[in-house]
Amino acid sequence: MLMGIALGVGLAVMRLSPNPLVAGSSALYIWFFRGTPVLVQLLFWNFISALYPEISIGIPFGPDVISGDANELITPFAAAILGLGLNQGAYQAEIVRAGVLSVDEGQTDAAQALGMTRLQTMRRIVLPQALRVIIPPTGNEVISMLKTSALVSVIAYPELLYSAQLIYAVNFKQIPLLLVVCIWYLVVTTILSIGQYYIERRFGRSSASAPPPTPMQRIRRGLAIRHARIPDVPGASGDRR
Amino acid sequence: MSGPAVKAEDVHKRFGRLDVLNGISLEVQPGQVVCLVGPSGSGKTTFLRCINHLERIDAGRLWVDGELVGYRDDGDKLHELRESDVARKRAQIGMVFQRFNLFPHMTALGNVIEAPLRVKKQPREQAVQRATALLERVGLGDKLGAYPAQLSGGMQQRVAIARALAMDPKLILFDEPTSALDPELVGEVLDTMRGLAADGMTMVVVTHEMGFAREVGDVLVFMDDGVVVESGPPRELIANPRHERTKAFLSKVL
């Protein structure tokens, strides 16, 4: 997911570049990775060793930095990360692009009038403001990614679903185990949603003069009011609304 | 500084099929306050944005401080400058916008120190010191930590002026700086601008404030349909306009 987000930001900035070559290559990437099923991409990365038995990263026509047998290098885990990350990058790019487009053009004008370069403007002025628009759909994507990780079971990487399958293949308790899987997914998505709430609060700071109270603060305040309530005051309950 | 601060020669600009500027020629001398007036859609704002290359001109020549804006002259061919060169030149020209365009995620102080830190690479301490002095000068010494949303329109515009000043510009462009303000807030911004003019800052001001133009302006330029209809000392021009279009416009705004 982190890889997806980083890739997404890079791709979005590229796509909005005035340079047609840069924007075009980003558009091509998004077109390809968004246009093919993630399941196919996962299987592709898993079986990449059939195409390139040996993989090396290095300076072209120079010495290799890393090289090795593709079967060892692309483990099911690496294939899962590559497949999900590269695919996520394409979606995230569009989310970031939407966020960037939502920022008032006057902001770019002002930053450029001050002599800031395009990259400085992006990093210091536009992206921080775009975050407010980017975060909610990104939260969506994080959760959806968590569930998409169940797809990884097809390349025999023991994530949650595949582990459960392994167990019920032995003890035949399919339904109970699938329920356990659901509960675990719910637990993790709940934690992620709470995280998202606090992140949004932090970045919403400058728009409102005071941020709304968190649920915890509200509960505490509610308790305090209950303690302070004086019984038998006429109209007390009516005035409260 | 010798020669004109800004010199425009037959500047043209079009948006698609709409001709916005149809050959603007004018000069701004160092230390002058030039006020551009005219009906809406006459190209005042577009011309202002051309001066710091926020808009690219389609024909003609435009110099700021003796240097071509946005282009390099290679004999008879013009080459557009690289982005970093354009940015470097823009850093010497301040701009104040109609809708302030403060950075809402930064405090007043943050807004003012941003460009000195990032563009001029000033040490933080020095930038903060200077920004504090500038904000005090525009009367906001007690609002350093306030976010733009917590300030009134007039205060925001004064922060924007301080932000422009922080880059020590040779020239400041004002794009209808008081048009988005409530009437009672206009005065404080005009006072700040009056102070700058008194200090000898070169200013090009697009405005509807005829009072300000008459009192502070050295030259009043009347524009219509993308051309300069007439220009001259403000008092004279307002008292005795020669062109029909100027008369028609002045009769509406005065």
CSV table of C-alpha atoms in Angstrom, one decimal:
chain,number,residue,atom,x,y,z
A,1,MET,CA,0.0,0.0,0.0
A,2,LEU,CA,2.8,2.4,0.9
A,3,MET,CA,4.4,1.6,-2.5
A,4,GLY,CA,1.1,2.2,-4.1
A,5,ILE,CA,0.7,5.6,-2.5
A,6,ALA,CA,4.2,6.7,-3.2
A,7,LEU,CA,3.9,5.6,-6.8
A,8,GLY,CA,0.5,7.3,-7.1
A,9,VAL,CA,1.8,10.7,-6.0
A,10,GLY,CA,4.7,10.4,-8.4
A,11,LEU,CA,2.5,9.4,-11.3
A,12,ALA,CA,-0.1,12.1,-10.6
A,13,VAL,CA,2.6,14.8,-10.5
A,14,MET,CA,4.0,13.4,-13.8
A,15,ARG,CA,0.6,13.2,-15.4
A,16,LEU,CA,0.0,16.9,-14.7
A,17,SER,CA,3.4,17.9,-16.1
A,18,PRO,CA,3.5,20.3,-19.0
A,19,ASN,CA,6.1,18.0,-20.7
A,20,PRO,CA,4.0,15.7,-23.0
A,21,LEU,CA,6.5,12.9,-22.8
A,22,VAL,CA,6.4,12.7,-19.0
A,23,ALA,CA,2.6,13.1,-18.9
A,24,GLY,CA,2.2,10.5,-21.6
A,25,SER,CA,4.3,7.8,-20.0
A,26,SER,CA,2.3,8.3,-16.8
A,27,ALA,CA,-1.0,8.1,-18.7
A,28,LEU,CA,0.2,4.9,-20.4
A,29,TYR,CA,1.1,3.3,-17.1
A,30,ILE,CA,-2.3,4.2,-15.6
A,31,TRP,CA,-4.0,2.9,-18.7
A,32,PHE,CA,-2.2,-0.4,-18.6
A,33,PHE,CA,-2.4,-1.2,-14.8
A,34,ARG,CA,-5.9,0.0,-14.4
A,35,GLY,CA,-7.1,-1.7,-17.5
A,36,THR,CA,-6.0,-5.2,-16.7
A,37,PRO,CA,-7.3,-7.4,-13.8
A,38,VAL,CA,-5.2,-7.3,-10.7
A,39,LEU,CA,-5.6,-11.1,-10.5
A,40,VAL,CA,-3.9,-11.4,-13.9
A,41,GLN,CA,-1.1,-9.1,-12.8
A,42,LEU,CA,-0.5,-11.1,-9.6
A,43,LEU,CA,-0.2,-14.3,-11.6
A,44,PHE,CA,2.0,-12.6,-14.1
A,45,TRP,CA,4.5,-11.5,-11.5
A,46,ASN,CA,4.4,-14.9,-9.9
A,47,PHE,CA,5.3,-16.6,-13.1
A,48,ILE,CA,7.7,-13.9,-14.3
A,49,SER,CA,10.6,-16.4,-13.9
A,50,ALA,CA,9.3,-18.3,-16.8
A,51,LEU,CA,10.0,-15.2,-19.0
A,52,TYR,CA,13.2,-14.0,-17.4
A,53,PRO,CA,14.9,-16.8,-15.6
A,54,GLU,CA,17.5,-14.4,-14.3
A,55,ILE,CA,16.9,-10.9,-13.0
A,56,SER,CA,19.6,-8.3,-12.5
A,57,ILE,CA,19.4,-4.7,-11.5
A,58,GLY,CA,22.4,-2.6,-12.4
A,59,ILE,CA,23.8,0.1,-14.7
A,60,PRO,CA,23.0,-0.7,-18.3
A,61,PHE,CA,26.0,-2.2,-20.1
A,62,GLY,CA,27.8,-1.9,-16.7
A,63,PRO,CA,28.3,-4.0,-13.6
A,64,ASP,CA,25.2,-5.5,-11.9
A,65,VAL,CA,24.2,-4.3,-8.5
A,66,ILE,CA,21.8,-7.1,-7.7
A,67,SER,CA,21.4,-10.2,-9.7
A,68,GLY,CA,20.0,-13.6,-9.0
A,69,ASP,CA,17.7,-16.4,-10.0
A,70,ALA,CA,14.2,-15.1,-10.7
A,71,ASN,CA,12.6,-18.0,-8.9
A,72,GLU,CA,14.5,-17.1,-5.7
A,73,LEU,CA,14.1,-13.3,-6.1
A,74,ILE,CA,10.4,-13.3,-6.9
A,75,THR,CA,9.0,-15.2,-3.9
A,76,PRO,CA,5.2,-15.3,-3.6
A,77,PHE,CA,5.6,-12.4,-1.2
A,78,ALA,CA,7.5,-10.3,-3.6
A,79,ALA,CA,5.0,-11.1,-6.4
A,80,ALA,CA,2.2,-10.1,-4.1
A,81,ILE,CA,3.9,-6.8,-3.2
A,82,LEU,CA,4.7,-6.1,-6.9
A,83,GLY,CA,1.3,-7.1,-8.2
A,84,LEU,CA,-0.8,-5.2,-5.6
A,85,GLY,CA,1.6,-2.2,-5.3
A,86,LEU,CA,1.9,-1.5,-9.0
A,87,ASN,CA,-1.8,-1.9,-9.5
A,88,GLN,CA,-2.6,0.3,-6.5
A,89,GLY,CA,-0.2,3.0,-7.9
A,90,ALA,CA,-2.4,3.5,-10.9
A,91,TYR,CA,-5.6,4.0,-8.9
A,92,GLN,CA,-3.8,6.2,-6.3
A,93,ALA,CA,-2.5,8.4,-9.1
A,94,GLU,CA,-6.0,9.3,-10.2
A,95,ILE,CA,-7.0,10.0,-6.6
A,96,VAL,CA,-4.0,12.3,-6.1
A,97,ARG,CA,-4.7,14.0,-9.5
A,98,ALA,CA,-8.3,14.7,-8.4
A,99,GLY,CA,-6.9,16.2,-5.2
A,100,VAL,CA,-4.4,18.4,-7.0
A,101,LEU,CA,-7.1,19.6,-9.4
A,102,SER,CA,-9.3,20.5,-6.4
A,103,VAL,CA,-6.8,23.1,-5.2
A,104,ASP,CA,-7.6,26.7,-6.3
A,105,GLU,CA,-5.5,27.8,-9.3
A,106,GLY,CA,-4.8,31.0,-7.4
A,107,GLN,CA,-2.6,29.0,-5.1
A,108,THR,CA,-0.3,28.0,-7.9
A,109,ASP,CA,-0.3,31.6,-9.3
A,110,ALA,CA,0.7,33.0,-5.9
A,111,ALA,CA,3.5,30.4,-5.4
A,112,GLN,CA,4.8,30.9,-8.9
A,113,ALA,CA,4.6,34.7,-8.6
A,114,LEU,CA,6.9,34.3,-5.6
A,115,GLY,CA,9.4,32.6,-7.7
A,116,MET,CA,8.8,29.0,-6.6
A,117,THR,CA,9.5,26.3,-9.1
A,118,ARG,CA,6.8,23.8,-10.2
A,119,LEU,CA,8.1,21.1,-7.9
A,120,GLN,CA,8.4,23.4,-4.9
A,121,THR,CA,4.8,24.6,-5.6
A,122,MET,CA,3.6,21.1,-5.7
A,123,ARG,CA,5.3,19.9,-2.6
A,124,ARG,CA,4.9,22.9,-0.4
A,125,ILE,CA,1.7,24.5,-1.5
A,126,VAL,CA,-0.6,22.2,-3.6
A,127,LEU,CA,-0.1,18.7,-2.2
A,128,PRO,CA,-0.6,19.7,1.5
A,129,GLN,CA,-3.9,21.3,0.5
A,130,ALA,CA,-4.9,18.4,-1.8
A,131,LEU,CA,-4.5,16.0,1.2
A,132,ARG,CA,-7.9,16.9,2.5
A,133,VAL,CA,-9.5,15.7,-0.7
A,134,ILE,CA,-7.1,12.8,-1.1
A,135,ILE,CA,-7.4,11.2,2.3
A,136,PRO,CA,-11.0,9.9,2.3
A,137,PRO,CA,-10.8,8.0,-1.0
A,138,THR,CA,-7.3,6.8,0.0
A,139,GLY,CA,-8.8,5.4,3.2
A,140,ASN,CA,-11.2,3.5,1.0
A,141,GLU,CA,-8.3,2.2,-1.1
A,142,VAL,CA,-6.4,1.1,2.0
A,143,ILE,CA,-9.4,-1.0,3.2
A,144,SER,CA,-10.1,-2.3,-0.3
A,145,MET,CA,-6.4,-3.2,-0.6
A,146,LEU,CA,-6.6,-5.1,2.7
A,147,LYS,CA,-9.4,-7.2,1.3
A,148,THR,CA,-7.8,-7.5,-2.1
A,149,SER,CA,-4.9,-9.2,-0.4
A,150,ALA,CA,-7.2,-12.2,-0.2
A,151,LEU,CA,-6.6,-12.6,-3.9
A,152,VAL,CA,-3.0,-13.4,-3.1
A,153,SER,CA,-4.1,-16.8,-2.0
A,154,VAL,CA,-4.0,-17.8,-5.7
A,155,ILE,CA,-0.2,-17.6,-5.8
A,156,ALA,CA,0.1,-19.7,-2.6
A,157,TYR,CA,1.2,-16.9,-0.3
A,158,PRO,CA,-0.2,-17.7,3.2
A,159,GLU,CA,-2.2,-14.6,3.9
A,160,LEU,CA,-5.3,-14.7,6.1
A,161,LEU,CA,-7.7,-16.4,3.6
A,162,TYR,CA,-5.2,-18.9,2.4
A,163,SER,CA,-4.2,-19.8,5.9
A,164,ALA,CA,-7.9,-20.4,6.7
A,165,GLN,CA,-8.2,-22.5,3.6
A,166,LEU,CA,-5.3,-24.6,4.6
A,167,ILE,CA,-6.9,-25.2,8.0
A,168,TYR,CA,-10.4,-26.1,6.8
A,169,ALA,CA,-8.9,-28.3,4.1
A,170,VAL,CA,-7.8,-30.5,7.1
A,171,ASN,CA,-10.6,-30.1,9.6
A,172,PHE,CA,-13.6,-29.4,7.2
A,173,LYS,CA,-14.9,-26.6,9.4
A,174,GLN,CA,-15.3,-24.2,6.5
A,175,ILE,CA,-18.1,-21.9,7.8
A,176,PRO,CA,-16.6,-21.3,11.3
A,177,LEU,CA,-13.2,-20.6,9.8
A,178,LEU,CA,-14.5,-18.2,7.2
A,179,LEU,CA,-16.4,-16.4,9.9
A,180,VAL,CA,-13.1,-16.1,11.8
A,181,VAL,CA,-11.6,-14.6,8.7
A,182,CYS,CA,-14.4,-12.1,8.4
A,183,ILE,CA,-14.0,-11.1,12.0
A,184,TRP,CA,-10.3,-10.5,11.6
A,185,TYR,CA,-10.9,-8.4,8.5
A,186,LEU,CA,-13.5,-6.3,10.4
A,187,VAL,CA,-11.1,-5.8,13.3
A,188,VAL,CA,-8.3,-4.5,11.0
A,189,THR,CA,-10.6,-2.3,8.9
A,190,THR,CA,-12.1,-0.8,12.1
A,191,ILE,CA,-8.6,0.1,13.3
A,192,LEU,CA,-7.8,1.6,9.9
A,193,SER,CA,-11.0,3.6,9.9
A,194,ILE,CA,-10.2,5.1,13.3
A,195,GLY,CA,-6.7,6.0,12.0
A,196,GLN,CA,-8.3,7.7,9.0
A,197,TYR,CA,-10.6,9.7,11.2
A,198,TYR,CA,-7.7,11.2,13.1
A,199,ILE,CA,-5.6,11.8,10.0
A,200,GLU,CA,-8.5,13.7,8.4
A,201,ARG,CA,-8.9,15.8,11.6
A,202,ARG,CA,-5.3,16.7,11.6
A,203,PHE,CA,-5.3,17.9,8.0
A,204,GLY,CA,-8.7,19.6,8.2
A,205,ARG,CA,-7.2,21.9,10.8
A,206,SER,CA,-6.8,25.1,8.8
A,207,SER,CA,-10.2,25.1,7.2
A,208,ALA,CA,-12.3,25.4,10.3
A,209,SER,CA,-11.4,27.7,13.2
A,210,ALA,CA,-11.8,24.8,15.7
A,211,PRO,CA,-11.9,21.1,14.8
A,212,PRO,CA,-15.0,19.1,15.8
A,213,PRO,CA,-14.5,17.1,19.0
A,214,THR,CA,-13.4,13.5,18.7
A,215,PRO,CA,-15.8,10.8,19.8
A,216,MET,CA,-13.8,10.3,23.0
A,217,GLN,CA,-14.0,14.0,23.8
A,218,ARG,CA,-17.7,13.9,23.2
A,219,ILE,CA,-18.2,10.9,25.5
A,220,ARG,CA,-16.2,12.6,28.2
A,221,ARG,CA,-18.2,15.8,27.8
A,222,GLY,CA,-21.4,13.9,27.8
A,223,LEU,CA,-20.5,12.3,31.1
A,224,ALA,CA,-19.5,15.6,32.6
A,225,ILE,CA,-22.9,17.1,31.7
A,226,ARG,CA,-24.7,14.2,33.2
A,227,HIS,CA,-22.9,14.7,36.5
A,228,ALA,CA,-23.6,18.4,36.5
A,229,ARG,CA,-27.4,17.9,35.8
A,230,ILE,CA,-29.5,19.3,38.6
A,231,PRO,CA,-32.8,17.5,39.0
A,232,ASP,CA,-36.2,19.1,39.4
A,233,VAL,CA,-35.4,22.4,37.6
A,234,PRO,CA,-38.5,23.2,35.5
A,235,GLY,CA,-37.8,23.3,31.8
A,236,ALA,CA,-34.3,22.0,32.1
A,237,SER,CA,-34.7,19.1,29.8
A,238,GLY,CA,-36.7,21.2,27.3
A,239,ASP,CA,-34.0,23.9,27.1
A,240,ARG,CA,-31.3,21.4,26.4
A,241,ARG,CA,-32.3,21.0,22.7
B,1,MET,CA,18.3,51.0,-12.1
B,2,SER,CA,18.4,52.8,-15.5
B,3,GLY,CA,15.8,52.7,-18.2
B,4,PRO,CA,12.1,51.8,-17.7
B,5,ALA,CA,11.1,49.3,-15.0
B,6,VAL,CA,8.6,47.8,-17.4
B,7,LYS,CA,8.4,48.4,-21.1
B,8,ALA,CA,5.8,46.8,-23.4
B,9,GLU,CA,5.8,47.0,-27.1
B,10,ASP,CA,2.8,45.9,-29.1
B,11,VAL,CA,2.0,43.1,-26.8
B,12,HIS,CA,-0.7,40.6,-28.0
B,13,LYS,CA,-2.4,37.8,-26.2
B,14,ARG,CA,-5.2,35.6,-27.2
B,15,PHE,CA,-7.2,32.9,-25.4
B,16,GLY,CA,-8.3,30.5,-28.0
B,17,ARG,CA,-10.2,32.6,-30.5
B,18,LEU,CA,-10.6,35.5,-28.2
B,19,ASP,CA,-8.2,38.4,-28.6
B,20,VAL,CA,-7.6,39.8,-25.2
B,21,LEU,CA,-4.6,42.1,-25.8
B,22,ASN,CA,-4.4,43.8,-29.1
B,23,GLY,CA,-1.1,45.6,-29.0
B,24,ILE,CA,-0.3,47.1,-25.7
B,25,SER,CA,2.6,49.6,-25.5
B,26,LEU,CA,3.5,51.4,-22.4
B,27,GLU,CA,6.4,52.2,-20.1
B,28,VAL,CA,6.7,52.3,-16.4
B,29,GLN,CA,9.6,54.3,-14.9
B,30,PRO,CA,11.3,53.2,-11.7
B,31,GLY,CA,9.5,54.5,-8.7
B,32,GLN,CA,6.4,55.3,-10.5
B,33,VAL,CA,2.9,54.1,-9.5
B,34,VAL,CA,1.0,53.3,-12.7
B,35,CYS,CA,-2.8,52.6,-12.4
B,36,LEU,CA,-4.5,50.6,-15.0
B,37,VAL,CA,-8.3,51.3,-15.3
B,38,GLY,CA,-10.9,50.3,-17.7
B,39,PRO,CA,-14.1,48.3,-18.1
B,40,SER,CA,-14.0,44.6,-17.2
B,41,GLY,CA,-12.8,42.4,-20.0
B,42,SER,CA,-10.5,45.1,-21.3
B,43,GLY,CA,-7.4,43.0,-20.6
B,44,LYS,CA,-6.0,44.8,-17.5
B,45,THR,CA,-5.5,41.7,-15.4
B,46,THR,CA,-4.2,39.7,-18.4
B,47,PHE,CA,-1.6,42.3,-19.1
B,48,LEU,CA,-0.6,42.3,-15.5
B,49,ARG,CA,-0.2,38.5,-15.5
B,50,CYS,CA,1.9,38.8,-18.7
B,51,ILE,CA,4.4,41.0,-16.9
B,52,ASN,CA,5.6,38.2,-14.7
B,53,HIS,CA,4.9,35.5,-17.3
B,54,LEU,CA,2.0,33.9,-15.6
B,55,GLU,CA,0.5,34.3,-19.1
B,56,ARG,CA,2.6,33.8,-22.1
B,57,ILE,CA,2.4,36.6,-24.7
B,58,ASP,CA,1.7,35.7,-28.3
B,59,ALA,CA,3.3,38.6,-30.0
B,60,GLY,CA,5.2,41.8,-29.2
B,61,ARG,CA,8.0,42.4,-26.7
B,62,LEU,CA,7.9,42.9,-23.0
B,63,TRP,CA,10.8,43.9,-20.8
B,64,VAL,CA,11.2,44.1,-17.1
B,65,ASP,CA,14.2,46.0,-15.9
B,66,GLY,CA,15.7,45.8,-19.4
B,67,GLU,CA,15.3,42.0,-19.7
B,68,LEU,CA,12.9,40.2,-21.9
B,69,VAL,CA,10.1,38.5,-19.9
B,70,GLY,CA,10.1,34.7,-20.3
B,71,TYR,CA,12.2,34.6,-23.4
B,72,ARG,CA,15.8,34.8,-24.5
B,73,ASP,CA,16.6,36.9,-27.6
B,74,ASP,CA,19.0,35.0,-29.9
B,75,GLY,CA,19.5,37.4,-32.8
B,76,ASP,CA,16.1,37.2,-34.6
B,77,LYS,CA,14.7,34.2,-32.8
B,78,LEU,CA,13.0,34.0,-29.4
B,79,HIS,CA,13.5,31.1,-27.1
B,80,GLU,CA,11.3,30.5,-24.1
B,81,LEU,CA,13.4,30.4,-20.9
B,82,ARG,CA,13.7,27.4,-18.8
B,83,GLU,CA,11.4,27.1,-15.9
B,84,SER,CA,14.0,27.8,-13.3
B,85,ASP,CA,15.1,31.0,-15.1
B,86,VAL,CA,11.5,32.2,-15.3
B,87,ALA,CA,11.1,31.4,-11.6
B,88,ARG,CA,14.3,33.4,-10.7
B,89,LYS,CA,13.0,36.4,-12.6
B,90,ARG,CA,9.5,36.1,-11.0
B,91,ALA,CA,11.2,36.2,-7.6
B,92,GLN,CA,12.1,39.9,-8.3
B,93,ILE,CA,8.5,40.8,-9.1
B,94,GLY,CA,5.9,40.9,-6.3
B,95,MET,CA,2.3,40.2,-7.0
B,96,VAL,CA,-0.8,40.8,-5.0
B,97,PHE,CA,-4.1,39.2,-6.1
B,98,GLN,CA,-7.7,40.1,-6.0
B,99,ARG,CA,-8.6,37.1,-3.9
B,100,PHE,CA,-5.4,37.3,-1.7
B,101,ASN,CA,-4.4,33.7,-2.5
B,102,LEU,CA,-2.8,33.2,0.8
B,103,PHE,CA,-1.7,29.7,1.6
B,104,PRO,CA,-4.5,28.5,3.9
B,105,HIS,CA,-2.4,25.7,5.5
B,106,MET,CA,0.2,28.2,6.8
B,107,THR,CA,0.1,30.9,9.4
B,108,ALA,CA,0.5,34.5,8.5
B,109,LEU,CA,4.2,34.2,9.4
B,110,GLY,CA,4.5,31.0,7.5
B,111,ASN,CA,3.0,32.6,4.4
B,112,VAL,CA,5.6,35.4,4.5
B,113,ILE,CA,8.7,33.3,5.2
B,114,GLU,CA,7.9,30.6,2.7
B,115,ALA,CA,9.4,32.1,-0.3
B,116,PRO,CA,12.5,33.7,1.4
B,117,LEU,CA,13.2,30.2,2.8
B,118,ARG,CA,12.6,28.1,-0.3
B,119,VAL,CA,13.5,30.5,-3.1
B,120,LYS,CA,16.2,32.7,-1.6
B,121,LYS,CA,17.4,30.0,0.8
B,122,GLN,CA,17.6,32.5,3.6
B,123,PRO,CA,18.4,31.2,7.0
B,124,ARG,CA,15.3,30.7,9.0
B,125,GLU,CA,16.2,33.1,11.8
B,126,GLN,CA,16.8,36.0,9.3
B,127,ALA,CA,13.6,35.2,7.4
B,128,VAL,CA,11.5,35.2,10.5
B,129,GLN,CA,13.0,38.4,11.7
B,130,ARG,CA,12.3,40.2,8.5
B,131,ALA,CA,8.8,38.7,8.2
B,132,THR,CA,8.0,39.9,11.7
B,133,ALA,CA,9.1,43.4,10.8
B,134,LEU,CA,7.1,43.4,7.6
B,135,LEU,CA,4.0,42.1,9.3
B,136,GLU,CA,4.4,44.8,12.0
B,137,ARG,CA,4.7,47.4,9.2
B,138,VAL,CA,1.4,46.4,7.7
B,139,GLY,CA,-0.1,46.5,11.2
B,140,LEU,CA,-0.4,42.8,11.9
B,141,GLY,CA,2.4,42.4,14.4
B,142,ASP,CA,-0.1,40.6,16.8
B,143,LYS,CA,-1.4,38.1,14.1
B,144,LEU,CA,1.8,36.2,13.3
B,145,GLY,CA,0.4,32.9,14.3
B,146,ALA,CA,-3.1,33.3,12.8
B,147,TYR,CA,-4.3,31.2,9.9
B,148,PRO,CA,-5.8,33.1,6.9
B,149,ALA,CA,-9.2,31.7,7.7
B,150,GLN,CA,-9.1,33.5,11.1
B,151,LEU,CA,-8.3,36.9,9.5
B,152,SER,CA,-10.6,39.4,7.9
B,153,GLY,CA,-10.3,40.1,4.2
B,154,GLY,CA,-8.4,43.3,4.8
B,155,MET,CA,-5.9,41.6,7.1
B,156,GLN,CA,-5.4,38.8,4.6
B,157,GLN,CA,-4.6,41.3,1.9
B,158,ARG,CA,-2.1,43.0,4.1
B,159,VAL,CA,-0.5,39.7,4.8
B,160,ALA,CA,-0.3,39.1,1.1
B,161,ILE,CA,1.4,42.5,0.6
B,162,ALA,CA,3.9,41.6,3.3
B,163,ARG,CA,4.5,38.3,1.6
B,164,ALA,CA,5.3,40.1,-1.7
B,165,LEU,CA,7.6,42.5,0.1
B,166,ALA,CA,9.5,39.7,1.8
B,167,MET,CA,11.2,38.9,-1.5
B,168,ASP,CA,12.5,42.5,-1.8
B,169,PRO,CA,10.9,43.0,-5.3
B,170,LYS,CA,11.9,45.7,-7.6
B,171,LEU,CA,8.3,46.0,-8.8
B,172,ILE,CA,5.0,45.0,-7.3
B,173,LEU,CA,1.9,44.1,-9.4
B,174,PHE,CA,-1.5,44.6,-7.8
B,175,ASP,CA,-4.5,42.9,-9.4
B,176,GLU,CA,-7.6,44.7,-8.1
B,177,PRO,CA,-6.3,44.4,-4.5
B,178,THR,CA,-9.5,45.9,-3.0
B,179,SER,CA,-12.2,44.5,-5.2
B,180,ALA,CA,-12.9,41.5,-3.0
B,181,LEU,CA,-13.1,43.5,0.2
B,182,ASP,CA,-16.0,44.8,2.2
B,183,PRO,CA,-16.1,48.6,1.8
B,184,GLU,CA,-15.0,49.4,5.3
B,185,LEU,CA,-11.9,47.3,4.9
B,186,VAL,CA,-10.7,48.9,1.6
B,187,GLY,CA,-9.1,51.9,3.5
B,188,GLU,CA,-6.6,49.8,5.5
B,189,VAL,CA,-5.3,48.1,2.3
B,190,LEU,CA,-5.1,51.4,0.4
B,191,ASP,CA,-3.2,53.0,3.3
B,192,THR,CA,-0.7,50.2,3.2
B,193,MET,CA,-0.2,50.7,-0.6
B,194,ARG,CA,0.0,54.5,-0.1
B,195,GLY,CA,2.9,53.8,2.3
B,196,LEU,CA,4.7,51.7,-0.2
B,197,ALA,CA,4.3,54.3,-2.9
B,198,ALA,CA,5.7,56.9,-0.5
B,199,ASP,CA,8.8,54.7,0.0
B,200,GLY,CA,9.4,54.8,-3.8
B,201,MET,CA,8.3,51.3,-4.7
B,202,THR,CA,7.5,50.8,-8.4
B,203,MET,CA,3.9,49.7,-8.6
B,204,VAL,CA,1.5,48.7,-11.4
B,205,VAL,CA,-2.0,48.7,-10.0
B,206,VAL,CA,-5.1,47.4,-11.7
B,207,THR,CA,-7.9,49.2,-9.7
B,208,HIS,CA,-11.3,50.6,-9.7
B,209,GLU,CA,-10.5,53.0,-6.9
B,210,MET,CA,-10.4,56.2,-8.8
B,211,GLY,CA,-9.7,58.2,-5.6
B,212,PHE,CA,-6.6,56.1,-5.0
B,213,ALA,CA,-5.5,56.5,-8.6
B,214,ARG,CA,-5.9,60.2,-8.5
B,215,GLU,CA,-4.1,60.7,-5.3
B,216,VAL,CA,-1.3,58.2,-5.4
B,217,GLY,CA,-0.9,57.4,-9.1
B,218,ASP,CA,1.8,59.0,-11.2
B,219,VAL,CA,0.3,57.8,-14.4
B,220,LEU,CA,-3.2,56.7,-15.2
B,221,VAL,CA,-3.7,54.3,-18.1
B,222,PHE,CA,-7.1,53.7,-19.5
B,223,MET,CA,-7.6,50.4,-21.3
B,224,ASP,CA,-10.4,49.1,-23.4
B,225,ASP,CA,-10.7,46.1,-25.8
B,226,GLY,CA,-7.1,45.1,-25.2
B,227,VAL,CA,-5.5,48.5,-26.2
B,228,VAL,CA,-4.3,51.5,-24.3
B,229,VAL,CA,-6.9,54.2,-25.2
B,230,GLU,CA,-5.1,57.0,-23.4
B,231,SER,CA,-2.8,57.7,-20.6
B,232,GLY,CA,-1.4,60.6,-18.6
B,233,PRO,CA,-1.3,62.2,-15.2
B,234,PRO,CA,-4.3,61.1,-13.3
B,235,ARG,CA,-5.8,64.5,-12.4
B,236,GLU,CA,-5.6,65.7,-16.0
B,237,LEU,CA,-7.0,62.5,-17.4
B,238,ILE,CA,-9.9,62.4,-15.0
B,239,ALA,CA,-10.6,66.1,-15.5
B,240,ASN,CA,-10.3,66.3,-19.3
B,241,PRO,CA,-10.6,62.9,-21.0
B,242,ARG,CA,-10.0,63.2,-24.7
B,243,HIS,CA,-11.5,60.0,-25.9
B,244,GLU,CA,-15.2,59.1,-26.0
B,245,ARG,CA,-14.6,55.7,-24.5
B,246,THR,CA,-12.7,57.3,-21.6
B,247,LYS,CA,-15.5,59.8,-21.0
B,248,ALA,CA,-18.1,57.1,-21.1
B,249,PHE,CA,-16.2,55.0,-18.6
B,250,LEU,CA,-15.3,57.8,-16.2
B,251,SER,CA,-18.9,59.0,-16.2
B,252,LYS,CA,-19.9,55.6,-14.9
B,253,VAL,CA,-17.3,55.2,-12.2
B,254,LEU,CA,-17.0,58.7,-10.8
